[in-house]
PDB file of C-alpha atoms in Angstrom:
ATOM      1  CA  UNK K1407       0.000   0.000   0.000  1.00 96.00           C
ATOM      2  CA  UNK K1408       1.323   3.417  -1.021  1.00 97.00           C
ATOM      3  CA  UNK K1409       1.475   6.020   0.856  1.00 97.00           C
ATOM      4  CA  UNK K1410       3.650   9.641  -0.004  1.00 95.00           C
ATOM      5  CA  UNK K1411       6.868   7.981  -1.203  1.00 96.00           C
ATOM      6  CA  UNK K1412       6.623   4.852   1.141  1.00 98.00           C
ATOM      7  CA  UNK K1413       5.847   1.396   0.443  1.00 98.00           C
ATOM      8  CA  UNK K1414       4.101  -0.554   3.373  1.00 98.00           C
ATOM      9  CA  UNK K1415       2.718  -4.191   3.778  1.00 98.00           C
ATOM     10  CA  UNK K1416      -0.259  -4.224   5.373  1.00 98.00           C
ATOM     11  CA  UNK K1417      -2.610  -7.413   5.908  1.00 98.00           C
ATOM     12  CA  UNK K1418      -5.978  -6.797   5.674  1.00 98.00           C
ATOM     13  CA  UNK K1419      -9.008  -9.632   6.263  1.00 98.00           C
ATOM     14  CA  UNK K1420     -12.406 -10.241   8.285  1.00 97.00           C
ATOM     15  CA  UNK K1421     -15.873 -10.400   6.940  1.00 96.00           C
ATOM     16  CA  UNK K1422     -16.887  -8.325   4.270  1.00 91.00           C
ATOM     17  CA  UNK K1423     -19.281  -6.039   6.309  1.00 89.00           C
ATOM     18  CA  UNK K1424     -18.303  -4.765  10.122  1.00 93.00           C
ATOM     19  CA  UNK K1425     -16.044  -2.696  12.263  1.00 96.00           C
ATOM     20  CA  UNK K1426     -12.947  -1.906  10.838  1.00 98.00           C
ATOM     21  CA  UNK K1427     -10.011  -2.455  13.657  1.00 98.00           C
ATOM     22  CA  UNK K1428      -6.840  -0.992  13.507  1.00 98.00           C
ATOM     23  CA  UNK K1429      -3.707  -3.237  15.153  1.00 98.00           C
ATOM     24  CA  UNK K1430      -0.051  -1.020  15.659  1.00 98.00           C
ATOM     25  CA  UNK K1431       3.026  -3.265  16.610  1.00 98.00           C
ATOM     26  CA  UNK K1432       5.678  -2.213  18.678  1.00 97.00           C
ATOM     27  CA  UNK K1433       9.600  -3.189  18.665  1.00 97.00           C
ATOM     28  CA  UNK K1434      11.127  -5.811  17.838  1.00 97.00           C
ATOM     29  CA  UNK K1435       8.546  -7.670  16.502  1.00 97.00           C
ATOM     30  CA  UNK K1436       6.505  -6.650  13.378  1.00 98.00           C
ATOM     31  CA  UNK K1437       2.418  -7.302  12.459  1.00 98.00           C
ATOM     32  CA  UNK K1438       2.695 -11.205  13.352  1.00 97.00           C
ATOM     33  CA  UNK K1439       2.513 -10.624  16.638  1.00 98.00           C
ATOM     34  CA  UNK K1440      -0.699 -10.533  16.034  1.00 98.00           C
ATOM     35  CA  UNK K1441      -1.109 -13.654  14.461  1.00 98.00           C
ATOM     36  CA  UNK K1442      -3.488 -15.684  16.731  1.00 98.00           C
ATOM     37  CA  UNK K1443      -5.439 -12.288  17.957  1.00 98.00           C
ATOM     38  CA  UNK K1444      -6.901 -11.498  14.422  1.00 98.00           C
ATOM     39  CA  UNK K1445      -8.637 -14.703  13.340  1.00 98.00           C
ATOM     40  CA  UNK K1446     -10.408 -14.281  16.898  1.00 98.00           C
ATOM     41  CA  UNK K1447     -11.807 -10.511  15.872  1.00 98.00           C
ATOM     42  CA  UNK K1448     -12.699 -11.660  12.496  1.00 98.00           C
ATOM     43  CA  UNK K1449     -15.134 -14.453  14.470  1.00 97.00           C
ATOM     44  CA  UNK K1450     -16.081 -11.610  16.256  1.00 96.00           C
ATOM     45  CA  UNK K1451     -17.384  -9.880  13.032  1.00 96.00           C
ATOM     46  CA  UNK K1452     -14.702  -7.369  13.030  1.00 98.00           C
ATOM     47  CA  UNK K1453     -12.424  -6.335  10.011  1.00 98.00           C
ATOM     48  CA  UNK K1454      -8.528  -6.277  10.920  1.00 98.00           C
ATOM     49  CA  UNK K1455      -5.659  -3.738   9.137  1.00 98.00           C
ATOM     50  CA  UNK K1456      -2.465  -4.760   9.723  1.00 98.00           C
ATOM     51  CA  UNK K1457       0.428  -2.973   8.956  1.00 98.00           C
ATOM     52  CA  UNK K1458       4.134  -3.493   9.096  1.00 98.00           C
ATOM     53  CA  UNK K1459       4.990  -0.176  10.481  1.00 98.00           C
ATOM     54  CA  UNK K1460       7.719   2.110   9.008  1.00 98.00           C
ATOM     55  CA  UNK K1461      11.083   0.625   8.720  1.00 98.00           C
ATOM     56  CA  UNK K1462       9.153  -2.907   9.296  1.00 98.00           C
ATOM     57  CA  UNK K1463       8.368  -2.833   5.791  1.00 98.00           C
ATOM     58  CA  UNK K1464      11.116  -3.215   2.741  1.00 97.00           C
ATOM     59  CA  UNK K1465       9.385  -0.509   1.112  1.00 97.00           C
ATOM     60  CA  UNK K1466       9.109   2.026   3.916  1.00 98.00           C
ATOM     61  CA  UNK K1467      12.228   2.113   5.102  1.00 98.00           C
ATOM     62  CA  UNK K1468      14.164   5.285   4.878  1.00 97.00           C
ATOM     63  CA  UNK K1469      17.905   5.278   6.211  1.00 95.00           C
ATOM     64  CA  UNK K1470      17.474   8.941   8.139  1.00 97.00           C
ATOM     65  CA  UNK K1471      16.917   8.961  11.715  1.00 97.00           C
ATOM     66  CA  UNK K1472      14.399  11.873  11.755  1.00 97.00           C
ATOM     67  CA  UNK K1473      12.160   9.806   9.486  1.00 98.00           C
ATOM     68  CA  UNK K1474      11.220   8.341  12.166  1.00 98.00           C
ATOM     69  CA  UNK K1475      10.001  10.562  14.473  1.00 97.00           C
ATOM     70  CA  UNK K1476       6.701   9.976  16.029  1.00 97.00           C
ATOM     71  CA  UNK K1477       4.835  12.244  13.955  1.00 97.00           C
ATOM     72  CA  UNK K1478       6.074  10.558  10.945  1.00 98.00           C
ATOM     73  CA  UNK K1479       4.476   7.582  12.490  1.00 98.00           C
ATOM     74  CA  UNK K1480       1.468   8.921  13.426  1.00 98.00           C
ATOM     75  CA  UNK K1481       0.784  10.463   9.812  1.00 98.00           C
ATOM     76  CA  UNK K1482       1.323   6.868   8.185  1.00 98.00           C
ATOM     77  CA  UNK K1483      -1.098   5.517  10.249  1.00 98.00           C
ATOM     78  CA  UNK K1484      -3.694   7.831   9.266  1.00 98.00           C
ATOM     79  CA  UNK K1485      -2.293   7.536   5.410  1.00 98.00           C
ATOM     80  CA  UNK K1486      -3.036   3.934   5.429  1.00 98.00           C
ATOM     81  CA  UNK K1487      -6.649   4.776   6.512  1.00 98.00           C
ATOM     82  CA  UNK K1488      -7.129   7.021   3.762  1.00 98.00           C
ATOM     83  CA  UNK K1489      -5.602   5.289   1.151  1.00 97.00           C
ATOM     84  CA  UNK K1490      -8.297   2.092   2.153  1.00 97.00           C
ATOM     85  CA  UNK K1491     -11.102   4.837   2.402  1.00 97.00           C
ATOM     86  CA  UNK K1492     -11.508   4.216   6.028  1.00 98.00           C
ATOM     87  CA  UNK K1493     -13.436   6.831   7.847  1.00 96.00           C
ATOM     88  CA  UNK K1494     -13.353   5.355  11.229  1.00 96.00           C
ATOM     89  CA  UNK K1495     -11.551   2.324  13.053  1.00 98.00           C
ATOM     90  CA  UNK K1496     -11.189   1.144  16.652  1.00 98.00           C
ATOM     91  CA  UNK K1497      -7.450   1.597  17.136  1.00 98.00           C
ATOM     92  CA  UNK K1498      -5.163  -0.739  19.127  1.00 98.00           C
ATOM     93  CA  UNK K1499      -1.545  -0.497  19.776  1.00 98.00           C
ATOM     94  CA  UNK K1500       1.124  -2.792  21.647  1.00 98.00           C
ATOM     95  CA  UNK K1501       4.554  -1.484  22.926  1.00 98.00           C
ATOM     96  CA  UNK K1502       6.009   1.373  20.742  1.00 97.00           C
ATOM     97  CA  UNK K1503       2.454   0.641  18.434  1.00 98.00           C
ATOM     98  CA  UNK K1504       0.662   1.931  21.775  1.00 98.00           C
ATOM     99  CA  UNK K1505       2.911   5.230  21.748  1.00 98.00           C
ATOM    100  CA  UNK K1506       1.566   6.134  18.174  1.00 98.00           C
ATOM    101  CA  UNK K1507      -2.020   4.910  19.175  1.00 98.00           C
ATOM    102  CA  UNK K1508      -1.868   7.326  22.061  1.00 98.00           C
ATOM    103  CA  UNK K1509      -0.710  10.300  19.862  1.00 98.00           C
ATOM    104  CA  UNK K1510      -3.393   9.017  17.241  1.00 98.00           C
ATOM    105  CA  UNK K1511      -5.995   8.898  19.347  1.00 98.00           C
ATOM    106  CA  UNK K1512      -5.392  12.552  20.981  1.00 98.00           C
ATOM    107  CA  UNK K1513      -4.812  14.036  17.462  1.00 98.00           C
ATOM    108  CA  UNK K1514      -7.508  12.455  15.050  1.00 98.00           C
ATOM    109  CA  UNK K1515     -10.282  11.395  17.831  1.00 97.00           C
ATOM    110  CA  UNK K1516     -12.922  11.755  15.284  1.00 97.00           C
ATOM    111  CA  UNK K1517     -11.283   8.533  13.151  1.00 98.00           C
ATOM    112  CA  UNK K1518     -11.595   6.189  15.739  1.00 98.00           C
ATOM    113  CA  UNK K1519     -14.586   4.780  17.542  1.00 97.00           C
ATOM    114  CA  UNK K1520     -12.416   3.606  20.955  1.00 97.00           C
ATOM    115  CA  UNK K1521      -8.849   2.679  21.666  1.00 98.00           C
ATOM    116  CA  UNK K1522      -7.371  -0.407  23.429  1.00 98.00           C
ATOM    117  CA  UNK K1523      -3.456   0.355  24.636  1.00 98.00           C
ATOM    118  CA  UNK K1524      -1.467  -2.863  25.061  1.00 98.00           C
ATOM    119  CA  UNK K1525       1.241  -2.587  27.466  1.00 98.00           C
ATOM    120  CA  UNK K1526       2.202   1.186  27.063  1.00 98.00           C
ATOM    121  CA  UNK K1527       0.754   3.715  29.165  1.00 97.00           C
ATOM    122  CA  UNK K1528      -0.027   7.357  28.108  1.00 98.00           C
ATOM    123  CA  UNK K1529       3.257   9.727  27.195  1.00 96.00           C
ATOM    124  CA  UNK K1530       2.159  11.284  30.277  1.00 96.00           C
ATOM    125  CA  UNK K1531       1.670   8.974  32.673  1.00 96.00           C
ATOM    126  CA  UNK K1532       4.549   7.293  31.837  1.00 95.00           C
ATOM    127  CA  UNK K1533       6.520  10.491  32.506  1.00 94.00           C
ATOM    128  CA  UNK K1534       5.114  10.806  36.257  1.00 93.00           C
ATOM    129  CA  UNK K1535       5.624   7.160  36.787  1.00 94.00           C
ATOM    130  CA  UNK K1536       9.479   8.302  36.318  1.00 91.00           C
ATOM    131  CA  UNK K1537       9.263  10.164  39.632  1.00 89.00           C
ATOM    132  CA  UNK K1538       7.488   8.144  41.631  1.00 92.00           C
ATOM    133  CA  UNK K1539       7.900   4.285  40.801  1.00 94.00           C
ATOM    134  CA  UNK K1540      10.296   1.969  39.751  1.00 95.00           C
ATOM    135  CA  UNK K1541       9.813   2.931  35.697  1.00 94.00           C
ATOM    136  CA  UNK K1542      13.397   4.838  35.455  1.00 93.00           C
ATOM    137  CA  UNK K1543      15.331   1.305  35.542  1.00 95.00           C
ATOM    138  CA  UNK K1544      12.604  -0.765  34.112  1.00 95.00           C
ATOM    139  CA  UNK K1545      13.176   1.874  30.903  1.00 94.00           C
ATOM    140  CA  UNK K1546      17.391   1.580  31.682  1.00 93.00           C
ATOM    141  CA  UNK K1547      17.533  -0.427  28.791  1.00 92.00           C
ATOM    142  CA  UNK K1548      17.140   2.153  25.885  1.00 94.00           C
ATOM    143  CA  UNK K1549      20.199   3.232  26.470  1.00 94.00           C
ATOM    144  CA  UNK K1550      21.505   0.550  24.936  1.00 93.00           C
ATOM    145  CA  UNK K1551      19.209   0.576  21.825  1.00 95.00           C
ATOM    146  CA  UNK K1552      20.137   4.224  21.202  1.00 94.00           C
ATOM    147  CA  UNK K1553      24.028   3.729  21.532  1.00 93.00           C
ATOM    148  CA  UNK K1554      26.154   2.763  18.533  1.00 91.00           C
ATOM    149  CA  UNK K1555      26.602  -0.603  17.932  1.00 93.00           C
ATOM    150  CA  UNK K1556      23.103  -2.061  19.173  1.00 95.00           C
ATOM    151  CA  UNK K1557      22.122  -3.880  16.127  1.00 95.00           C
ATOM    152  CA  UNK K1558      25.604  -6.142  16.599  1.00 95.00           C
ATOM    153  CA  UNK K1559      24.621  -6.439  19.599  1.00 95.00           C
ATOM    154  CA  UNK K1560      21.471  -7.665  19.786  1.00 95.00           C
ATOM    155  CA  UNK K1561      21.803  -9.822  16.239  1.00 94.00           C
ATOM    156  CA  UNK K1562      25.333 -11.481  18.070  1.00 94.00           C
ATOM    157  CA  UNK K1563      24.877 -15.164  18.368  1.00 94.00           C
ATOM    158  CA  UNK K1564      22.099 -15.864  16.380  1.00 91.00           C
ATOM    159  CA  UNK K1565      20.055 -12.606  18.326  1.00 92.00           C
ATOM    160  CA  UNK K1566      20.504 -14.424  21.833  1.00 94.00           C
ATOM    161  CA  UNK K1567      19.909 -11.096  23.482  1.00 94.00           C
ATOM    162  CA  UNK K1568      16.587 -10.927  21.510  1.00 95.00           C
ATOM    163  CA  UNK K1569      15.467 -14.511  21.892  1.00 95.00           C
ATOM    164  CA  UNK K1570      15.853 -14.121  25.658  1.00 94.00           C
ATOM    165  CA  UNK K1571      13.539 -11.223  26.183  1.00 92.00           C
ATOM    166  CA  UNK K1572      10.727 -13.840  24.251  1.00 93.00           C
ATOM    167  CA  UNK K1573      11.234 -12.566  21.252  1.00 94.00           C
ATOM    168  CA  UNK K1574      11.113 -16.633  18.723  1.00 95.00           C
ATOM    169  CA  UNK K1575      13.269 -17.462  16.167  1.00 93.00           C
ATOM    170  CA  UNK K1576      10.133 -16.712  13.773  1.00 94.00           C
ATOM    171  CA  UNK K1577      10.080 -13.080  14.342  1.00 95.00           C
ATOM    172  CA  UNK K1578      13.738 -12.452  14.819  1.00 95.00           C
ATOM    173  CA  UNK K1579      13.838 -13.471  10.445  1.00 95.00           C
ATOM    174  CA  UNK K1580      12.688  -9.759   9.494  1.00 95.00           C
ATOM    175  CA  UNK K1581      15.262  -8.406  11.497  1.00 95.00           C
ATOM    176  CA  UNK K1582      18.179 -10.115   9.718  1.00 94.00           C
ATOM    177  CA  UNK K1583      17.105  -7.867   6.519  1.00 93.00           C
ATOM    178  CA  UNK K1584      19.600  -4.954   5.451  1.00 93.00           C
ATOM    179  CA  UNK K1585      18.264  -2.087   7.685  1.00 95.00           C
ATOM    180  CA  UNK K1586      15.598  -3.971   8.756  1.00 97.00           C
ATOM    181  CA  UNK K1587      16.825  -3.659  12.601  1.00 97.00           C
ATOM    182  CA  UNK K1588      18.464  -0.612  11.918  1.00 97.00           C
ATOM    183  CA  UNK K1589      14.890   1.284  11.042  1.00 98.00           C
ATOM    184  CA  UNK K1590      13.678  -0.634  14.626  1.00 97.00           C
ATOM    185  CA  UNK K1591      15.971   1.179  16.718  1.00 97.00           C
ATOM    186  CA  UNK K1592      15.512   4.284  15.026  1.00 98.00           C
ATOM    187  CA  UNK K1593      12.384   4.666  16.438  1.00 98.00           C
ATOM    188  CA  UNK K1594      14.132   4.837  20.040  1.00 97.00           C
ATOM    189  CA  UNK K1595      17.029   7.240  18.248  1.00 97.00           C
ATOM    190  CA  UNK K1596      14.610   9.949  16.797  1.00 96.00           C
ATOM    191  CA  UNK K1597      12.231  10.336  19.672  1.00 96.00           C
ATOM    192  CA  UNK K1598      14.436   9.307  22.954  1.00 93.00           C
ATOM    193  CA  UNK K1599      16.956  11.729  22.374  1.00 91.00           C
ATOM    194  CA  UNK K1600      17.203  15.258  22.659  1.00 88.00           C
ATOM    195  CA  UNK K1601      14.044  17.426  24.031  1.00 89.00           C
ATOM    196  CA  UNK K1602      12.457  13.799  24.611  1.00 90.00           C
ATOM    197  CA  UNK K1603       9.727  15.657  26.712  1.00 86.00           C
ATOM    198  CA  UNK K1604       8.547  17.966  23.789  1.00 89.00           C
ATOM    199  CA  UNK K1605       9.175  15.267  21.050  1.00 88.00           C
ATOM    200  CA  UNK K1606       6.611  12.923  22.840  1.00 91.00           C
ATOM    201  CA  UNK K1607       4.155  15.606  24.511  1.00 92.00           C
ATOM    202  CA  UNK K1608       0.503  14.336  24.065  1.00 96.00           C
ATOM    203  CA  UNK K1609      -2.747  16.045  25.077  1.00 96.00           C
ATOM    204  CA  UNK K1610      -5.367  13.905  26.644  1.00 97.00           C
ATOM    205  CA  UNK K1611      -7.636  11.314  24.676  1.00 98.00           C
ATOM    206  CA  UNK K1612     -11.102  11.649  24.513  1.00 97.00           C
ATOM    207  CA  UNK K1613     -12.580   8.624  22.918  1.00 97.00           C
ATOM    208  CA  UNK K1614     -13.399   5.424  25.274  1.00 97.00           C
ATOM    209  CA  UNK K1615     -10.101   3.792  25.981  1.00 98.00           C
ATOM    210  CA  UNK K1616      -9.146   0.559  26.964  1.00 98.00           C
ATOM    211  CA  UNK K1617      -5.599  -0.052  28.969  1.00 98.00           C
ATOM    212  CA  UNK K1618      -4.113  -4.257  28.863  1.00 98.00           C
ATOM    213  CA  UNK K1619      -1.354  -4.333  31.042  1.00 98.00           C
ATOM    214  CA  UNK K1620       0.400  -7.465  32.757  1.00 98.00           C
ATOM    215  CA  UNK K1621       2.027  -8.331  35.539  1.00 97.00           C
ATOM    216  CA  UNK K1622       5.024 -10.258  34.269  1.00 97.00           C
ATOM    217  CA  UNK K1623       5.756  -6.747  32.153  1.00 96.00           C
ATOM    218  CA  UNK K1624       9.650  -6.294  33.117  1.00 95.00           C
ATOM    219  CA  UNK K1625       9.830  -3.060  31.583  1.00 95.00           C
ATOM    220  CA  UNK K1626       6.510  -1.160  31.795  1.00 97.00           C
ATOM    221  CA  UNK K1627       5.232  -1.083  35.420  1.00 97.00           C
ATOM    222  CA  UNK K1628       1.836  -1.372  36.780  1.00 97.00           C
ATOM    223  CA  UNK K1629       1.911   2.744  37.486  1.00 97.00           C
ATOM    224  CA  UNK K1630       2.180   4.234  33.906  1.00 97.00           C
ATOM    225  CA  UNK K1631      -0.611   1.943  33.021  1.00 98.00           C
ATOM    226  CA  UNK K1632      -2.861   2.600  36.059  1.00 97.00           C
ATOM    227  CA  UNK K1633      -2.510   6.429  35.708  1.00 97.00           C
ATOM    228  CA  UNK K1634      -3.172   6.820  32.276  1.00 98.00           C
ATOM    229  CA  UNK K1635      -7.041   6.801  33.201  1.00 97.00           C
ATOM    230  CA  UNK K1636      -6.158  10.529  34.068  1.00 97.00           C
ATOM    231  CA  UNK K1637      -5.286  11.565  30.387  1.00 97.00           C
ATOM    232  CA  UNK K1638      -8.102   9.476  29.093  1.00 97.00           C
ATOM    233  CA  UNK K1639     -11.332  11.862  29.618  1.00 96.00           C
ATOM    234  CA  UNK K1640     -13.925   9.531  28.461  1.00 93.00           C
ATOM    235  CA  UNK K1641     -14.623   5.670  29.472  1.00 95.00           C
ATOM    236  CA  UNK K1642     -11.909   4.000  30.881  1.00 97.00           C
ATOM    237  CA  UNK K1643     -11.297   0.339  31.974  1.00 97.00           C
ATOM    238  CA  UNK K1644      -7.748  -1.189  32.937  1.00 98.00           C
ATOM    239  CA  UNK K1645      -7.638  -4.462  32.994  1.00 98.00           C
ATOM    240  CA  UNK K1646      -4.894  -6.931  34.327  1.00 98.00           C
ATOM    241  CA  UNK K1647      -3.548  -9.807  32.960  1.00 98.00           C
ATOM    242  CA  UNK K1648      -2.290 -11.890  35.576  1.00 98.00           C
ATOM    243  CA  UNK K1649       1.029 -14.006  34.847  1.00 97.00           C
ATOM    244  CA  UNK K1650       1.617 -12.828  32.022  1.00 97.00           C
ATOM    245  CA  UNK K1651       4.621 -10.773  30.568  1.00 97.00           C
ATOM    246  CA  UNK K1652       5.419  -8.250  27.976  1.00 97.00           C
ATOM    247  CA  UNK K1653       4.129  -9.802  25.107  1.00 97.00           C
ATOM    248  CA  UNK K1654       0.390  -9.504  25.668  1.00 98.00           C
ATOM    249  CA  UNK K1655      -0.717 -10.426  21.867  1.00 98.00           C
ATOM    250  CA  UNK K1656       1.428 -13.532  21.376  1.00 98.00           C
ATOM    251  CA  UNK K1657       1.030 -14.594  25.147  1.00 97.00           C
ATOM    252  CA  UNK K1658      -2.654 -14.021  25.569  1.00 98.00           C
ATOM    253  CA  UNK K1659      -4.375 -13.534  22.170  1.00 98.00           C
ATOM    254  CA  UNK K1660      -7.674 -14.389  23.371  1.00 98.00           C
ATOM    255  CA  UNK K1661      -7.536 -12.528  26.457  1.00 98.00           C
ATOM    256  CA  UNK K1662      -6.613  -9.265  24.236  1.00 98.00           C
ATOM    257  CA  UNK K1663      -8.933 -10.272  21.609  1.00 98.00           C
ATOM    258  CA  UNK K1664     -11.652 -10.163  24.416  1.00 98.00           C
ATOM    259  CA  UNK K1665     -10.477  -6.895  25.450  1.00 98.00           C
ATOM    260  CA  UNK K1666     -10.924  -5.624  21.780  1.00 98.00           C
ATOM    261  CA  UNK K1667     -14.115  -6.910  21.101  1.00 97.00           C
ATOM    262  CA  UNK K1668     -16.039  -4.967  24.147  1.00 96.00           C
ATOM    263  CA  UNK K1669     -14.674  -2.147  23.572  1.00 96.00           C
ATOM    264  CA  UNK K1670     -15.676  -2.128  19.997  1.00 94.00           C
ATOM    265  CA  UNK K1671     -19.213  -2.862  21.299  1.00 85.00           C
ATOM    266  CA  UNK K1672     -19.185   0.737  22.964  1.00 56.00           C
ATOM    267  CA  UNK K1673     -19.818   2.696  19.956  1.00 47.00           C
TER     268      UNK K1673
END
C-alpha cells in the first residue's frame, strides 16, 4: 500500500461487512505478533488492518533517523486509513504501536470509535511514573538501543539477546534484513533523544479507551498503566492480565482479543 513515497505491507481480512479495527506493533517484533489475535476478531465480526509499520516494511524504510520521528508515524497511520477509504476504526496499539495509538488517538479522535493500549501507558503517565515508581530502571535499557553498535549487539549469536527477552526465532527473520533492525531502533534514536519531553508531549484522549497491562511486564510497570485513566477523559477500563509478561498479543491472544471486542461494542 502506497502512501507519499513509502511502500508498506499491510494485511488486511475479516468479513466483508463490520467494524474496521486498527492493530499497531511495537519493537522488535513486526504485524505477526498478532497472528493468533486477528482470526479471533474476524469471528467476532470485526475487520482487521495490519500494517508493518515504518522501517518494518522493505518498502518504507528510509535510512534517516528523523524519518522516524513519532509524527512521521502517526501520519502513516492515518495515510493507510485514507488510502483504504476508512473513515473510522477502533485503534489498538502494543509497545512502541501503543505510543503512536496514544498520539493518534489525541490528534484524530474523530477517526476512531475507541482505543485499546497494550502494554504502554499514556506519554504522560509514563513520565510521572518516572518520579514516583520503579519505571526509570525498568526503561534503563534504551540506552543501549540508542548507543552505537546495538544492532551487533542484539543480532550477536544468532540474536541471543533478543530470543531471551521472548522474542522466537520466527520473528527475529525480518530483522536479519539490510536495515531492517536498523529502522527498529531508530524509532528509540529519533524520539528518545534530545528534548524527549517535547518530542513525545501528548494532550489527553477523549474517545473510550481501553488499557491491557500485565504483571510479568519487566519493563513497563503497573503505574504508567494505572494512571493513564487521568489523560483518558472519556470511558476508561484497565484491565490486568495476571502471569503474564510483555508480550500480551502472542502470550494471551484471546484474552486481548476479548479486550478488543467490548470495547468495539461501545460505539
Amino acid at each position: 500500500m502506497d502512501v507519499g513515497e513509502l511502500t508498506f505491507d499491510v494485511t488486511v481480512g475479516g468479513p466483508d461487512r463490520g467494524p474496521w479495527v486498527l492493530l499497531l506493533h511495537g519493537f522488535p517484533v513486526n504485524g505477526q505478533c498478532y497472528d493468533a489475535v486477528v482470526p479471533r476478531l474476524h469471528e467476532a465480526g470485526l475487520r482487521t488492518i495490519v500494517p508493518n509499520q515504518r522501517g518494518y516494511s522493505p518498502g518504507a524504510r528510509p535510512s534517516e533517523v528523523a524519518a522516524y520521528r513519532i509524527d512521521h508515524l502517526v501520519a502513516d497511520a492515518i495515510g493507510i486509513l485514507d488510502a483504504m477509504n476508512v473513515h473510522y476504526a477502533l485503534l489498538v496499539g502494543h509497545d512502541w504501536g501503543g505510543l503512536v495509538a496514544w498520539h493518534l488517538a489525541s490528534r484524530y479522535p474523530d477517526r476512531f470509535t475507541g482505543f485499546v493500549a497494550v502494554s504502554t501507558g499514556h506519554p504522560l503517565a509514563t513520565r510521572d511514573s518516572l518520579a514516583t515508581s520503579d519505571q526509570r530502571e525498568r526503561s534503563s535499557y534504551i540506552k543501549d538501543f540508542i548507543a552505537d553498535g546495538a544492532e551487533e549487539k542484539l543480532l550477536a549469536r544468532d540474536g541471543v539477546l533478543l530470543r531471551r527477552a521472548g522474542v522466537t526465532a520466527e520473528e527475529l527473520q525480518p530483522l536479519k534484513e539490510p536495515g531492517a533492525l536498523t529502522a527498529g531502533l531508530n524509532w528509540y534514536r529519533a524520539n528518545f533523544t534530545g528534548d524527549i519531553a517535547k518530542t513525545m508531549s501528548c494532550g489527553p484522549v477523549e474517545i473510550p479507551t481501553t488499557m491491557v497491562w500485565s504483571d510479568g511486564d519487566a519493563a513497563l510497570g503497573r503505574e504508567q498503566a494505572e494512571r493513564s485513566g487521568r489523560y483518558a477523559y472519556s470511558d476508561f477500563r484497565f484491565c490486568v492480565l495476571p502471569g503474564i509478561d510483555h508480550w500480551i498479543p502472542q502470550k494471551a491472544p484471546a484474552e486481548l482479543a476479548s479486550e478488543i471486542s467490548l470495547r468495539s461494542a461501545v460505539f
